[in-house]
CSV table of C-alpha atoms in Angstrom, one decimal:
chain,number,residue,atom,x,y,z
A,1,MET,CA,32.2,-82.2,4.1
A,2,VAL,CA,31.7,-83.9,0.7
A,3,LEU,CA,32.0,-80.6,-1.1
A,4,TRP,CA,35.0,-79.6,0.9
A,5,ASN,CA,36.7,-82.9,0.1
A,6,LYS,CA,36.1,-82.3,-3.6
A,7,ALA,CA,37.6,-78.8,-3.3
A,8,ALA,CA,40.6,-80.3,-1.6
A,9,LEU,CA,41.1,-82.9,-4.4
A,10,LEU,CA,41.0,-80.0,-6.9
A,11,LYS,CA,43.7,-78.3,-5.0
A,12,GLN,CA,45.9,-81.4,-5.3
A,13,LEU,CA,45.0,-81.6,-9.0
A,14,TRP,CA,46.1,-78.0,-9.4
A,15,ALA,CA,49.5,-79.0,-8.0
A,16,PHE,CA,49.8,-81.7,-10.6
A,17,TYR,CA,48.8,-79.4,-13.5
A,18,PHE,CA,51.2,-76.6,-12.6
A,19,LYS,CA,54.0,-78.8,-11.3
A,20,GLN,CA,54.5,-77.1,-8.0
A,21,ASP,CA,57.9,-77.6,-6.5
A,22,LYS,CA,56.9,-80.4,-4.1
A,23,LEU,CA,58.6,-83.7,-3.8
A,24,TRP,CA,55.4,-85.7,-3.9
A,25,VAL,CA,54.2,-83.9,-7.1
A,26,ARG,CA,57.5,-84.4,-8.8
A,27,TRP,CA,57.5,-88.1,-7.9
A,28,VAL,CA,54.0,-88.5,-9.4
A,29,HIS,CA,55.1,-86.8,-12.6
A,30,ALA,CA,58.2,-89.0,-12.8
A,31,TYR,CA,56.5,-92.4,-12.1
A,32,TYR,CA,52.9,-92.0,-13.1
A,33,ILE,CA,52.6,-89.3,-15.7
A,34,ASN,CA,56.0,-89.9,-17.2
A,35,ARG,CA,56.2,-86.8,-19.5
A,36,GLY,CA,52.6,-87.2,-20.5
A,37,ALA,CA,49.7,-84.8,-19.9
A,38,ILE,CA,47.4,-84.8,-16.9
A,39,ASP,CA,44.4,-84.7,-19.1
A,40,THR,CA,45.3,-87.9,-21.0
A,41,VAL,CA,47.1,-90.0,-18.3
A,42,THR,CA,45.1,-93.3,-17.7
A,43,ILE,CA,44.2,-94.8,-14.4
A,44,ASN,CA,45.2,-98.5,-14.1
A,45,SER,CA,45.4,-101.1,-11.4
A,46,ASN,CA,48.8,-99.9,-10.2
A,47,THR,CA,47.4,-96.4,-9.5
A,48,SER,CA,47.1,-95.8,-5.8
A,49,TRP,CA,43.6,-95.1,-4.3
A,50,LEU,CA,44.5,-91.5,-3.4
A,51,LEU,CA,46.0,-90.7,-6.8
A,52,ARG,CA,43.0,-92.3,-8.5
A,53,LYS,CA,40.7,-90.0,-6.5
A,54,ILE,CA,42.7,-86.9,-7.5
A,55,LEU,CA,42.8,-87.9,-11.2
A,56,ASP,CA,39.0,-88.6,-11.1
A,57,SER,CA,38.5,-84.9,-10.1
A,58,ARG,CA,39.5,-84.0,-13.7
A,59,GLU,CA,35.8,-84.5,-14.6
A,60,LEU,CA,34.8,-82.1,-11.9
A,61,LEU,CA,37.3,-79.6,-13.3
A,62,ARG,CA,35.6,-79.8,-16.7
A,63,ASP,CA,32.2,-79.3,-15.1
A,64,ILE,CA,33.2,-76.1,-13.5
A,65,CYS,CA,34.7,-74.8,-16.8
A,66,GLY,CA,38.4,-74.8,-16.0
A,67,TRP,CA,40.9,-73.3,-13.5
A,68,GLU,CA,39.7,-69.7,-14.1
A,69,GLU,CA,36.7,-70.3,-11.9
A,70,VAL,CA,38.7,-71.4,-8.9
A,71,SER,CA,41.9,-69.4,-9.2
A,72,ASN,CA,42.9,-66.1,-7.6
A,73,THR,CA,45.9,-64.2,-9.0
A,74,GLN,CA,47.2,-67.4,-10.5
A,75,LYS,CA,46.9,-69.3,-7.2
A,76,PHE,CA,44.4,-72.0,-6.4
A,77,SER,CA,41.6,-70.8,-4.0
A,78,ILE,CA,40.0,-73.6,-2.1
A,79,LYS,CA,37.4,-71.1,-0.8
A,80,LYS,CA,36.4,-70.2,-4.4
A,81,ALA,CA,36.3,-73.9,-5.3
A,82,TYR,CA,34.1,-74.7,-2.3
A,83,ASN,CA,31.7,-71.8,-3.0
A,84,HIS,CA,31.5,-72.7,-6.6
A,85,LEU,CA,30.6,-76.2,-5.8
A,86,GLN,CA,27.9,-75.0,-3.4
A,87,GLU,CA,26.1,-73.3,-6.3
A,88,GLY,CA,25.4,-70.1,-4.4
A,89,PHE,CA,23.3,-71.3,-1.5
A,90,ASP,CA,21.7,-68.4,0.4
A,91,ARG,CA,23.0,-67.5,3.8
A,92,VAL,CA,20.6,-68.1,6.6
A,93,SER,CA,19.7,-65.2,8.9
A,94,TRP,CA,20.7,-67.2,12.1
A,95,ARG,CA,24.2,-68.2,11.0
A,96,ARG,CA,25.9,-66.0,13.7
A,97,LEU,CA,23.7,-67.7,16.3
A,98,ILE,CA,25.6,-70.9,15.5
A,99,CYS,CA,29.1,-69.5,14.7
A,100,ASN,CA,29.3,-66.8,17.5
A,101,ASN,CA,28.1,-69.1,20.2
A,102,GLN,CA,30.2,-70.3,23.2
A,103,ALA,CA,27.7,-72.9,24.3
A,104,THR,CA,28.5,-76.6,24.4
A,105,PRO,CA,28.7,-78.4,21.0
A,106,LYS,CA,25.8,-80.8,21.8
A,107,SER,CA,23.5,-77.9,22.7
A,108,LYS,CA,24.5,-76.0,19.5
A,109,PHE,CA,23.7,-79.1,17.5
A,110,ILE,CA,20.2,-79.4,19.0
A,111,LEU,CA,19.7,-75.7,18.4
A,112,TRP,CA,20.7,-76.1,14.7
A,113,MET,CA,18.3,-79.1,14.4
A,114,ALA,CA,15.5,-77.0,15.9
A,115,LEU,CA,16.2,-74.1,13.5
A,116,LEU,CA,16.0,-76.5,10.6
A,117,ASN,CA,12.8,-78.0,12.1
A,118,ARG,CA,14.5,-81.4,12.1
A,119,LEU,CA,13.9,-82.5,15.7
A,120,ALA,CA,11.8,-85.6,16.1
A,121,THR,CA,8.9,-83.9,17.7
A,122,THR,CA,5.6,-85.9,17.6
A,123,ASP,CA,4.0,-83.6,15.0
A,124,ARG,CA,6.8,-84.6,12.6
A,125,ILE,CA,6.8,-88.2,13.5
A,126,SER,CA,3.1,-88.4,12.8
A,127,LYS,CA,3.8,-87.2,9.3
A,128,TRP,CA,6.0,-90.3,8.7
A,129,LYS,CA,2.8,-92.4,8.8
A,130,ARG,CA,3.6,-93.8,12.2
A,131,ASP,CA,1.0,-94.2,14.8
A,132,CYS,CA,1.9,-92.1,17.8
A,133,ASN,CA,0.4,-89.9,20.4
A,134,THR,CA,1.0,-86.4,19.1
A,135,LEU,CA,0.5,-84.7,22.5
A,136,CYS,CA,3.5,-82.9,24.1
A,137,LYS,CA,5.6,-85.3,26.1
A,138,LEU,CA,6.0,-82.8,28.9
A,139,CYS,CA,2.6,-81.4,29.5
A,140,GLY,CA,0.3,-83.8,27.5
A,141,VAL,CA,-2.1,-80.9,26.6
A,142,GLN,CA,-1.3,-79.7,23.1
A,143,GLU,CA,0.3,-81.2,20.0
A,144,GLU,CA,4.1,-81.3,20.3
A,145,SER,CA,5.9,-79.0,17.9
A,146,VAL,CA,9.1,-76.9,18.2
A,147,GLN,CA,7.0,-73.8,18.9
A,148,HIS,CA,5.0,-75.5,21.6
A,149,LEU,CA,7.7,-77.6,23.1
A,150,PHE,CA,10.2,-74.8,23.8
A,151,PHE,CA,8.1,-71.8,24.4
A,152,GLU,CA,4.4,-72.6,24.9
A,153,CYS,CA,4.5,-75.8,27.1
A,154,GLU,CA,3.9,-74.8,30.8
A,155,TYR,CA,7.0,-76.8,31.9
A,156,SER,CA,9.3,-75.2,29.3
A,157,LYS,CA,7.8,-71.8,29.8
A,158,SER,CA,8.5,-71.8,33.5
A,159,ILE,CA,12.2,-72.7,32.8
A,160,TRP,CA,12.6,-70.1,30.1
A,161,ASN,CA,10.8,-67.3,32.0
A,162,ALA,CA,13.0,-68.0,35.1
A,163,VAL,CA,16.2,-67.9,32.9
A,164,LEU,CA,15.1,-64.5,31.4
A,165,GLN,CA,14.3,-63.2,34.9
A,166,TYR,CA,17.7,-64.3,36.0
A,167,ILE,CA,19.3,-62.0,33.4
A,168,GLU,CA,16.6,-59.3,33.8
A,169,LEU,CA,14.9,-59.7,30.5
A,170,SER,CA,11.2,-59.9,29.8
A,171,PRO,CA,9.8,-63.0,27.9
A,172,VAL,CA,8.5,-62.8,24.3
A,173,ASN,CA,6.8,-66.3,24.6
A,174,THR,CA,6.9,-67.1,20.9
A,175,ALA,CA,9.5,-69.1,19.0
A,176,VAL,CA,9.7,-66.5,16.3
A,177,GLY,CA,10.0,-63.6,18.7
A,178,GLU,CA,12.7,-65.2,20.8
A,179,LEU,CA,14.6,-66.3,17.7
A,180,ARG,CA,14.5,-62.8,16.3
A,181,ARG,CA,15.8,-61.4,19.6
A,182,VAL,CA,18.6,-64.0,20.1
A,183,VAL,CA,19.7,-63.6,16.4
A,184,GLN,CA,20.1,-59.9,17.0
A,185,LYS,CA,22.1,-60.4,20.2
A,186,ALA,CA,24.3,-62.9,18.5
A,187,ARG,CA,25.7,-60.1,16.4
A,188,SER,CA,26.7,-58.2,19.5
A,189,LYS,CA,30.0,-58.3,21.3
A,190,ARG,CA,28.6,-57.3,24.7
A,191,SER,CA,29.1,-59.8,27.5
A,192,LYS,CA,25.4,-59.7,28.5
A,193,ASP,CA,24.3,-60.5,25.0
A,194,LYS,CA,26.8,-63.4,24.7
A,195,LEU,CA,25.4,-64.8,28.0
A,196,PHE,CA,21.9,-64.5,26.6
A,197,VAL,CA,22.8,-66.5,23.5
A,198,MET,CA,24.5,-69.2,25.6
A,199,LEU,CA,21.5,-69.4,28.0
A,200,TYR,CA,19.1,-69.6,25.1
A,201,THR,CA,21.1,-72.5,23.6
A,202,GLU,CA,21.6,-74.4,26.8
A,203,SER,CA,17.9,-73.9,27.8
A,204,LEU,CA,16.7,-75.4,24.5
A,205,TYR,CA,19.0,-78.4,25.0
A,206,ALA,CA,18.0,-78.9,28.6
A,207,ILE,CA,14.3,-78.9,27.7
A,208,TRP,CA,15.0,-81.4,24.9
A,209,LEU,CA,16.8,-83.7,27.3
A,210,GLN,CA,13.9,-83.5,29.7
A,211,ARG,CA,11.4,-84.2,26.9
A,212,ASN,CA,13.4,-87.3,25.9
A,213,SER,CA,13.7,-88.4,29.6
A,214,LYS,CA,9.9,-88.2,30.0
A,215,HIS,CA,9.4,-90.2,26.9
A,216,SER,CA,11.9,-93.0,27.7
A,217,LYS,CA,12.0,-93.1,31.5
A,218,ASP,CA,8.8,-91.3,32.5
A,219,SER,CA,10.8,-89.0,34.7
A,220,ILE,CA,11.9,-85.3,34.6
A,221,LEU,CA,13.7,-82.9,36.8
A,222,SER,CA,12.0,-80.0,38.4
A,223,PRO,CA,12.2,-76.7,36.5
A,224,HIS,CA,14.4,-75.3,39.4
A,225,ALA,CA,16.9,-78.2,38.9
A,226,VAL,CA,17.0,-77.6,35.2
A,227,ILE,CA,17.7,-73.9,35.6
A,228,LYS,CA,20.6,-74.7,38.0
A,229,GLU,CA,22.1,-77.1,35.4
A,230,VAL,CA,21.7,-74.5,32.6
A,231,ILE,CA,23.4,-71.7,34.6
A,232,PHE,CA,26.2,-74.1,35.6
A,233,LYS,CA,26.9,-75.1,32.0
A,234,VAL,CA,27.0,-71.5,30.9
A,235,ALA,CA,29.3,-70.6,33.7
A,236,CYS,CA,31.7,-73.4,32.8
A,237,ASN,CA,31.9,-72.4,29.2
A,238,CYS,CA,32.2,-68.6,29.4
A,239,ASN,CA,35.3,-66.6,30.2
A,240,GLU,CA,36.2,-65.4,33.7
A,241,ASN,CA,34.7,-61.9,33.3
A,242,ASP,CA,31.4,-63.3,31.9
A,243,ARG,CA,31.3,-65.9,34.7
A,244,CYS,CA,31.6,-63.2,37.3
A,245,ARG,CA,28.9,-61.2,35.6
A,246,LEU,CA,26.6,-64.3,35.4
A,247,LEU,CA,27.1,-65.1,39.1
A,248,LEU,CA,26.5,-61.5,40.2
A,249,VAL,CA,23.2,-61.2,38.3
């Protein structure tokens, strides 16, 4: 968002430089720039906060070596400006899993955190030099990690296996294997593949909620109750045709 805001400020600065036929731009030229140059106009106490931010972006323009880097056929391209400010970050392989996903926003956020390995599982918390029990909150047998929590814990495995059985798929039982499969299906436009992506996302979120409930309240739902909640959420967020397909499975 910070980079996108900088790109948007550059777009406003572009309008000032090339005097686009907009009332606000003409007003700024008449009362602030006053026949001067954008490069030399000074910022004083009378300059509004918004105008000050736009004029401050002149330094950013110098850093990116002029308008040629962010223009497209003599028009400002906010997309090129944003990409230029990003400095060419590589695309992740699972981007379609987040973008082409009809699951609830909260579940997609937890999925995104899990993909980045940023969830506060006990194996990560222990690395912050905090004394804590590193065993899984759900089963209490092995160290809690993203791999174990969602795909190796007996409680989570029972939920995930039942969800896969519901849509007639066999389990892979490893985080890497399931991620590879769901990433591949996220590229598909088939209704069954879309349902699988949604079920994958909502299942991870449901397991995470039960993990937190066990930690804070020492209570969890039965796997059967969790599965019913997952299917209900997916049915509420998919279109009518996919809902019928889900209920008929």
